[in-house]
Amino acid sequence: EVQLVESGGGLVQPGRSLKLSCAASGFTFSNYYMAWVRQAPKKGLEWVATISTSGSRTYYPDSVKGRFTISRDNAKSSLYLQMNSLKSEDTATYYCARHLMGFAYWGQGTLVTVSS
Amino acid sequence: EIVLTQSPTTMAASPGEKVTLTCRASSSVSYMHWYQQRSGTSPKLWIYETSKLASGVPNRFSGSGSGTSYSLTINSMETEDAATYYCQQGSSYPWTFGGGTKLELK
């Protein structure tokens, strides 16, 4: 059974940093692109980042480019999202997802609140 | 960036009723994915590559479309289908989602 478990969310002040983690199990992690997708409270879904199988290629929308960095450790079956210079509009639940022909599997999400 | 517009934003359907949700793209895309999100839970991939049902999805659901117009149809509404449905395009970077259609039970 595919399982994705996010951690690392919490309350952070504007301008500060936070790093999210996602532990994957139930599939060969190194064979799949992985992604982060977020959802602001009571709002829709927004793709945040994607990383290739080896980690050599990364993709971001303009809204987070230059501030967020996606990475992975295939030996640990883990995905990460380093978020710097956080803004109030980054407040959201962040989901880890397996990215192949859509976002096929999702974790339960971790809430990030950016507020002073 | 391709903008996806879903309609209606909210709708209510009675058990047994046929339901059609629409997603329109600002530019042509090769296919569309759909997600179901029930209240308080994570989204689930529901239909991929326009018309393929994800594992476990009942066959009362179907998807169709091409170019800039796509739809998700429920042949006969059931209680468990009440949820928000999002379309998503994977043809063109950056990948984008529609704003969602909230489907309620009447």
PDB file of C-alpha atoms in Angstrom:
ATOM      1  CA  GLU A   1       0.000   0.000   0.000  1.00  0.00           C
ATOM      2  CA  VAL A   2       1.345   3.407  -0.986  1.00  0.00           C
ATOM      3  CA  GLN A   3       1.823   5.656   2.032  1.00  0.00           C
ATOM      4  CA  LEU A   4       3.016   9.259   2.138  1.00  0.00           C
ATOM      5  CA  VAL A   5       3.417  10.900   5.530  1.00  0.00           C
ATOM      6  CA  GLU A   6       4.236  14.598   5.771  1.00  0.00           C
ATOM      7  CA  SER A   7       5.749  16.345   8.762  1.00  0.00           C
ATOM      8  CA  GLY A   8       7.380  19.609   9.712  1.00  0.00           C
ATOM      9  CA  GLY A   9       4.486  22.042   9.514  1.00  0.00           C
ATOM     10  CA  GLY A  10       3.723  24.617  12.161  1.00  0.00           C
ATOM     11  CA  LEU A  11       3.497  28.314  12.971  1.00  0.00           C
ATOM     12  CA  VAL A  12       6.283  30.471  11.540  1.00  0.00           C
ATOM     13  CA  GLN A  13       6.807  34.213  11.324  1.00  0.00           C
ATOM     14  CA  PRO A  14       6.869  36.044   7.993  1.00  0.00           C
ATOM     15  CA  GLY A  15      10.335  36.077   6.452  1.00  0.00           C
ATOM     16  CA  ARG A  16      11.458  32.966   8.307  1.00  0.00           C
ATOM     17  CA  SER A  17      12.162  29.464   6.970  1.00  0.00           C
ATOM     18  CA  LEU A  18      10.660  26.025   7.413  1.00  0.00           C
ATOM     19  CA  LYS A  19      11.495  22.587   6.039  1.00  0.00           C
ATOM     20  CA  LEU A  20       8.847  19.969   5.336  1.00  0.00           C
ATOM     21  CA  SER A  21       9.492  16.258   5.035  1.00  0.00           C
ATOM     22  CA  CYS A  22       7.574  13.400   3.451  1.00  0.00           C
ATOM     23  CA  ALA A  23       8.265   9.746   4.237  1.00  0.00           C
ATOM     24  CA  ALA A  24       7.244   7.370   1.459  1.00  0.00           C
ATOM     25  CA  SER A  25       6.582   3.648   1.630  1.00  0.00           C
ATOM     26  CA  GLY A  26       4.804   0.913  -0.279  1.00  0.00           C
ATOM     27  CA  PHE A  27       6.479   1.608  -3.635  1.00  0.00           C
ATOM     28  CA  THR A  28       9.916   2.019  -5.184  1.00  0.00           C
ATOM     29  CA  PHE A  29      10.433   5.686  -4.358  1.00  0.00           C
ATOM     30  CA  SER A  30      13.380   6.192  -6.692  1.00  0.00           C
ATOM     31  CA  ASN A  31      11.268   5.264  -9.729  1.00  0.00           C
ATOM     32  CA  TYR A  32       8.825   8.163  -9.427  1.00  0.00           C
ATOM     33  CA  TYR A  33       8.718  11.901  -9.823  1.00  0.00           C
ATOM     34  CA  MET A  34       7.430  13.483  -6.622  1.00  0.00           C
ATOM     35  CA  ALA A  35       5.664  16.753  -5.927  1.00  0.00           C
ATOM     36  CA  TRP A  36       4.298  19.161  -3.353  1.00  0.00           C
ATOM     37  CA  VAL A  37       0.803  20.606  -3.727  1.00  0.00           C
ATOM     38  CA  ARG A  38      -0.736  23.086  -1.302  1.00  0.00           C
ATOM     39  CA  GLN A  39      -4.208  24.197  -0.327  1.00  0.00           C
ATOM     40  CA  ALA A  40      -4.865  27.459   1.468  1.00  0.00           C
ATOM     41  CA  PRO A  41      -7.666  27.339   4.055  1.00  0.00           C
ATOM     42  CA  LYS A  42     -11.051  26.944   2.348  1.00  0.00           C
ATOM     43  CA  LYS A  43      -9.377  27.426  -1.055  1.00  0.00           C
ATOM     44  CA  GLY A  44      -8.399  25.323  -4.061  1.00  0.00           C
ATOM     45  CA  LEU A  45      -5.301  23.361  -4.942  1.00  0.00           C
ATOM     46  CA  GLU A  46      -2.010  24.843  -6.123  1.00  0.00           C
ATOM     47  CA  TRP A  47       0.971  22.884  -7.450  1.00  0.00           C
ATOM     48  CA  VAL A  48       4.145  23.997  -5.651  1.00  0.00           C
ATOM     49  CA  ALA A  49       7.073  21.882  -6.865  1.00  0.00           C
ATOM     50  CA  THR A  50       8.085  18.691  -8.682  1.00  0.00           C
ATOM     51  CA  ILE A  51      11.354  16.756  -8.689  1.00  0.00           C
ATOM     52  CA  SER A  52      12.612  14.117 -11.109  1.00  0.00           C
ATOM     53  CA  THR A  53      13.534  10.598 -10.069  1.00  0.00           C
ATOM     54  CA  SER A  54      17.233  11.357  -9.582  1.00  0.00           C
ATOM     55  CA  GLY A  55      16.669  14.861  -8.278  1.00  0.00           C
ATOM     56  CA  SER A  56      18.556  16.424 -11.152  1.00  0.00           C
ATOM     57  CA  ARG A  57      15.514  18.315 -12.444  1.00  0.00           C
ATOM     58  CA  THR A  58      13.176  20.490 -10.433  1.00  0.00           C
ATOM     59  CA  TYR A  59      10.147  22.536 -11.417  1.00  0.00           C
ATOM     60  CA  TYR A  60       8.347  25.401  -9.683  1.00  0.00           C
ATOM     61  CA  PRO A  61       5.589  27.902 -10.428  1.00  0.00           C
ATOM     62  CA  ASP A  62       6.542  31.579 -10.344  1.00  0.00           C
ATOM     63  CA  SER A  63       4.764  32.044  -7.004  1.00  0.00           C
ATOM     64  CA  VAL A  64       7.483  30.109  -5.133  1.00  0.00           C
ATOM     65  CA  LYS A  65      10.451  30.080  -7.531  1.00  0.00           C
ATOM     66  CA  GLY A  66      13.589  31.323  -5.802  1.00  0.00           C
ATOM     67  CA  ARG A  67      12.087  30.862  -2.324  1.00  0.00           C
ATOM     68  CA  PHE A  68      11.232  27.139  -2.184  1.00  0.00           C
ATOM     69  CA  THR A  69      13.549  24.200  -2.900  1.00  0.00           C
ATOM     70  CA  ILE A  70      12.391  20.632  -3.419  1.00  0.00           C
ATOM     71  CA  SER A  71      14.832  17.778  -2.804  1.00  0.00           C
ATOM     72  CA  ARG A  72      14.820  14.056  -2.211  1.00  0.00           C
ATOM     73  CA  ASP A  73      16.861  11.290  -0.608  1.00  0.00           C
ATOM     74  CA  ASN A  74      16.175   8.069  -2.483  1.00  0.00           C
ATOM     75  CA  ALA A  75      18.134   6.002   0.043  1.00  0.00           C
ATOM     76  CA  LYS A  76      15.716   7.170   2.735  1.00  0.00           C
ATOM     77  CA  SER A  77      12.594   7.246   0.511  1.00  0.00           C
ATOM     78  CA  SER A  78      12.097  10.810   1.618  1.00  0.00           C
ATOM     79  CA  LEU A  79      11.007  14.049  -0.029  1.00  0.00           C
ATOM     80  CA  TYR A  80      11.682  17.531   1.302  1.00  0.00           C
ATOM     81  CA  LEU A  81      10.536  21.110   0.773  1.00  0.00           C
ATOM     82  CA  GLN A  82      12.738  23.908   2.046  1.00  0.00           C
ATOM     83  CA  MET A  83      10.681  27.093   2.284  1.00  0.00           C
ATOM     84  CA  ASN A  84      12.485  30.408   2.754  1.00  0.00           C
ATOM     85  CA  SER A  85      11.274  34.006   2.986  1.00  0.00           C
ATOM     86  CA  LEU A  86       7.819  32.806   3.924  1.00  0.00           C
ATOM     87  CA  LYS A  87       4.842  35.092   3.329  1.00  0.00           C
ATOM     88  CA  SER A  88       1.346  35.112   4.792  1.00  0.00           C
ATOM     89  CA  GLU A  89       0.021  33.862   1.451  1.00  0.00           C
ATOM     90  CA  ASP A  90       2.073  30.676   1.899  1.00  0.00           C
ATOM     91  CA  THR A  91      -0.286  29.653   4.701  1.00  0.00           C
ATOM     92  CA  ALA A  92      -1.739  26.322   3.578  1.00  0.00           C
ATOM     93  CA  THR A  93      -1.864  22.605   4.051  1.00  0.00           C
ATOM     94  CA  TYR A  94       1.045  21.115   2.125  1.00  0.00           C
ATOM     95  CA  TYR A  95       0.582  17.710   0.529  1.00  0.00           C
ATOM     96  CA  CYS A  96       3.269  15.375  -0.723  1.00  0.00           C
ATOM     97  CA  ALA A  97       2.190  13.544  -3.882  1.00  0.00           C
ATOM     98  CA  ARG A  98       3.479  10.952  -6.288  1.00  0.00           C
ATOM     99  CA  HIS A  99       3.584  12.648  -9.674  1.00  0.00           C
ATOM    100  CA  LEU A 100       2.888  10.432 -12.689  1.00  0.00           C
ATOM    101  CA  MET A 101      -0.002  11.084 -15.036  1.00  0.00           C
ATOM    102  CA  GLY A 102      -1.479  13.370 -12.485  1.00  0.00           C
ATOM    103  CA  PHE A 103      -0.894  13.385  -8.750  1.00  0.00           C
ATOM    104  CA  ALA A 104      -1.734   9.754  -8.201  1.00  0.00           C
ATOM    105  CA  TYR A 105      -1.257   9.423  -4.431  1.00  0.00           C
ATOM    106  CA  TRP A 106      -1.425  12.069  -1.708  1.00  0.00           C
ATOM    107  CA  GLY A 107      -0.376  12.241   1.896  1.00  0.00           C
ATOM    108  CA  GLN A 108      -2.585  13.545   4.697  1.00  0.00           C
ATOM    109  CA  GLY A 109      -0.938  16.961   4.566  1.00  0.00           C
ATOM    110  CA  THR A 110       0.867  19.187   7.043  1.00  0.00           C
ATOM    111  CA  LEU A 111      -0.383  22.669   7.955  1.00  0.00           C
ATOM    112  CA  VAL A 112       1.925  25.651   7.623  1.00  0.00           C
ATOM    113  CA  THR A 113       0.758  28.911   9.168  1.00  0.00           C
ATOM    114  CA  VAL A 114       2.741  32.067   8.427  1.00  0.00           C
ATOM    115  CA  SER A 115       1.838  34.757  10.923  1.00  0.00           C
ATOM    116  CA  SER A 116       3.438  37.135  13.359  1.00  0.00           C
TER     117      SER A 116
ATOM    118  CA  GLU B   1       0.015  29.733 -17.847  1.00  0.00           C
ATOM    119  CA  ILE B   2      -3.112  27.770 -18.703  1.00  0.00           C
ATOM    120  CA  VAL B   3      -6.106  28.850 -16.643  1.00  0.00           C
ATOM    121  CA  LEU B   4      -8.768  26.245 -15.922  1.00  0.00           C
ATOM    122  CA  THR B   5     -12.325  27.428 -15.260  1.00  0.00           C
ATOM    123  CA  GLN B   6     -14.760  25.013 -13.674  1.00  0.00           C
ATOM    124  CA  SER B   7     -18.512  25.324 -13.765  1.00  0.00           C
ATOM    125  CA  PRO B   8     -20.689  25.418 -11.927  1.00  0.00           C
ATOM    126  CA  THR B   9     -18.894  26.526  -8.777  1.00  0.00           C
ATOM    127  CA  THR B  10     -21.488  24.825  -6.607  1.00  0.00           C
ATOM    128  CA  MET B  11     -24.390  22.549  -7.401  1.00  0.00           C
ATOM    129  CA  ALA B  12     -26.773  20.167  -5.691  1.00  0.00           C
ATOM    130  CA  ALA B  13     -28.074  16.896  -7.103  1.00  0.00           C
ATOM    131  CA  SER B  14     -30.650  14.370  -5.940  1.00  0.00           C
ATOM    132  CA  PRO B  15     -29.871  10.654  -5.612  1.00  0.00           C
ATOM    133  CA  GLY B  16     -30.222   9.015  -9.019  1.00  0.00           C
ATOM    134  CA  GLU B  17     -29.778  12.289 -10.920  1.00  0.00           C
ATOM    135  CA  LYS B  18     -27.292  12.616 -13.769  1.00  0.00           C
ATOM    136  CA  VAL B  19     -24.563  15.184 -13.076  1.00  0.00           C
ATOM    137  CA  THR B  20     -22.126  16.879 -15.454  1.00  0.00           C
ATOM    138  CA  LEU B  21     -19.234  19.057 -14.298  1.00  0.00           C
ATOM    139  CA  THR B  22     -17.313  21.157 -16.800  1.00  0.00           C
ATOM    140  CA  CYS B  23     -13.720  22.359 -17.029  1.00  0.00           C
ATOM    141  CA  ARG B  24     -12.622  24.835 -19.667  1.00  0.00           C
ATOM    142  CA  ALA B  25      -8.980  25.615 -20.439  1.00  0.00           C
ATOM    143  CA  SER B  26      -7.667  28.979 -21.633  1.00  0.00           C
ATOM    144  CA  SER B  27      -5.564  27.128 -24.244  1.00  0.00           C
ATOM    145  CA  SER B  28      -5.758  23.672 -25.736  1.00  0.00           C
ATOM    146  CA  VAL B  29      -4.487  20.809 -23.570  1.00  0.00           C
ATOM    147  CA  SER B  30      -3.870  17.187 -24.489  1.00  0.00           C
ATOM    148  CA  TYR B  31      -5.737  15.652 -21.567  1.00  0.00           C
ATOM    149  CA  MET B  32      -7.288  16.435 -18.204  1.00  0.00           C
ATOM    150  CA  HIS B  33      -7.109  14.850 -14.778  1.00  0.00           C
ATOM    151  CA  TRP B  34      -9.865  15.059 -12.141  1.00  0.00           C
ATOM    152  CA  TYR B  35      -9.628  14.804  -8.361  1.00  0.00           C
ATOM    153  CA  GLN B  36     -12.258  14.204  -5.711  1.00  0.00           C
ATOM    154  CA  GLN B  37     -11.882  15.789  -2.287  1.00  0.00           C
ATOM    155  CA  ARG B  38     -14.368  14.942   0.424  1.00  0.00           C
ATOM    156  CA  SER B  39     -14.658  17.312   3.349  1.00  0.00           C
ATOM    157  CA  GLY B  40     -11.700  17.139   5.708  1.00  0.00           C
ATOM    158  CA  THR B  41      -9.715  14.664   3.626  1.00  0.00           C
ATOM    159  CA  SER B  42      -6.878  14.720   1.098  1.00  0.00           C
ATOM    160  CA  PRO B  43      -7.658  14.890  -2.623  1.00  0.00           C
ATOM    161  CA  LYS B  44      -7.770  11.648  -4.562  1.00  0.00           C
ATOM    162  CA  LEU B  45      -6.985  11.131  -8.229  1.00  0.00           C
ATOM    163  CA  TRP B  46     -10.374  10.213  -9.698  1.00  0.00           C
ATOM    164  CA  ILE B  47     -10.057  10.306 -13.475  1.00  0.00           C
ATOM    165  CA  TYR B  48      -6.763  10.543 -15.374  1.00  0.00           C
ATOM    166  CA  GLU B  49      -5.889  11.235 -18.993  1.00  0.00           C
ATOM    167  CA  THR B  50      -9.399  12.573 -19.624  1.00  0.00           C
ATOM    168  CA  SER B  51     -11.363   9.317 -19.418  1.00  0.00           C
ATOM    169  CA  LYS B  52      -9.518   6.645 -17.416  1.00  0.00           C
ATOM    170  CA  LEU B  53     -10.979   5.827 -14.013  1.00  0.00           C
ATOM    171  CA  ALA B  54      -8.523   5.576 -11.134  1.00  0.00           C
ATOM    172  CA  SER B  55      -8.467   2.387  -9.125  1.00  0.00           C
ATOM    173  CA  GLY B  56     -11.604   1.899  -7.071  1.00  0.00           C
ATOM    174  CA  VAL B  57     -13.657   4.599  -8.801  1.00  0.00           C
ATOM    175  CA  PRO B  58     -17.221   3.413  -9.513  1.00  0.00           C
ATOM    176  CA  ASN B  59     -18.138   3.042 -13.169  1.00  0.00           C
ATOM    177  CA  ARG B  60     -21.025   5.496 -12.805  1.00  0.00           C
ATOM    178  CA  PHE B  61     -18.284   8.088 -13.290  1.00  0.00           C
ATOM    179  CA  SER B  62     -16.953   8.962 -16.720  1.00  0.00           C
ATOM    180  CA  GLY B  63     -14.775  11.633 -18.265  1.00  0.00           C
ATOM    181  CA  SER B  64     -14.608  13.098 -21.740  1.00  0.00           C
ATOM    182  CA  GLY B  65     -13.420  16.066 -23.729  1.00  0.00           C
ATOM    183  CA  SER B  66     -10.665  17.451 -25.873  1.00  0.00           C
ATOM    184  CA  GLY B  67      -8.912  20.704 -26.680  1.00  0.00           C
ATOM    185  CA  THR B  68     -10.250  23.340 -24.305  1.00  0.00           C
ATOM    186  CA  SER B  69     -13.413  21.638 -23.024  1.00  0.00           C
ATOM    187  CA  TYR B  70     -13.590  18.684 -20.645  1.00  0.00           C
ATOM    188  CA  SER B  71     -16.274  17.164 -18.460  1.00  0.00           C
ATOM    189  CA  LEU B  72     -16.824  14.709 -15.645  1.00  0.00           C
ATOM    190  CA  THR B  73     -20.179  12.931 -15.590  1.00  0.00           C
ATOM    191  CA  ILE B  74     -21.881  10.953 -12.856  1.00  0.00           C
ATOM    192  CA  ASN B  75     -24.500   8.701 -14.434  1.00  0.00           C
ATOM    193  CA  SER B  76     -26.563   8.387 -11.276  1.00  0.00           C
ATOM    194  CA  MET B  77     -25.740  10.510  -8.216  1.00  0.00           C
ATOM    195  CA  GLU B  78     -25.129   8.675  -4.960  1.00  0.00           C
ATOM    196  CA  THR B  79     -24.715  10.017  -1.419  1.00  0.00           C
ATOM    197  CA  GLU B  80     -21.002   9.249  -1.329  1.00  0.00           C
ATOM    198  CA  ASP B  81     -20.378  11.383  -4.431  1.00  0.00           C
ATOM    199  CA  ALA B  82     -20.923  14.617  -2.519  1.00  0.00           C
ATOM    200  CA  ALA B  83     -17.499  16.273  -2.625  1.00  0.00           C
ATOM    201  CA  THR B  84     -15.468  18.946  -4.364  1.00  0.00           C
ATOM    202  CA  TYR B  85     -14.071  17.998  -7.768  1.00  0.00           C
ATOM    203  CA  TYR B  86     -10.998  19.651  -9.263  1.00  0.00           C
ATOM    204  CA  CYS B  87      -9.677  19.421 -12.809  1.00  0.00           C
ATOM    205  CA  GLN B  88      -5.938  19.649 -13.485  1.00  0.00           C
ATOM    206  CA  GLN B  89      -3.916  19.939 -16.677  1.00  0.00           C
ATOM    207  CA  GLY B  90      -0.542  18.259 -17.055  1.00  0.00           C
ATOM    208  CA  SER B  91       0.098  19.175 -20.681  1.00  0.00           C
ATOM    209  CA  SER B  92       1.776  22.490 -20.170  1.00  0.00           C
ATOM    210  CA  TYR B  93       4.132  23.753 -17.493  1.00  0.00           C
ATOM    211  CA  PRO B  94       3.227  25.132 -14.987  1.00  0.00           C
ATOM    212  CA  TRP B  95       0.703  22.488 -14.070  1.00  0.00           C
ATOM    213  CA  THR B  96      -2.520  24.107 -12.959  1.00  0.00           C
ATOM    214  CA  PHE B  97      -5.781  23.250 -11.228  1.00  0.00           C
ATOM    215  CA  GLY B  98      -9.273  24.551 -11.709  1.00  0.00           C
ATOM    216  CA  GLY B  99     -11.016  26.315  -8.861  1.00  0.00           C
ATOM    217  CA  GLY B 100     -13.228  23.322  -8.096  1.00  0.00           C
ATOM    218  CA  THR B 101     -16.901  22.405  -8.226  1.00  0.00           C
ATOM    219  CA  LYS B 102     -18.586  21.661  -4.921  1.00  0.00           C
ATOM    220  CA  LEU B 103     -21.205  18.966  -5.470  1.00  0.00           C
ATOM    221  CA  GLU B 104     -23.784  18.658  -2.715  1.00  0.00           C
ATOM    222  CA  LEU B 105     -26.590  16.212  -2.094  1.00  0.00           C
ATOM    223  CA  LYS B 106     -30.074  17.625  -2.542  1.00  0.00           C
TER     224      LYS B 106
END
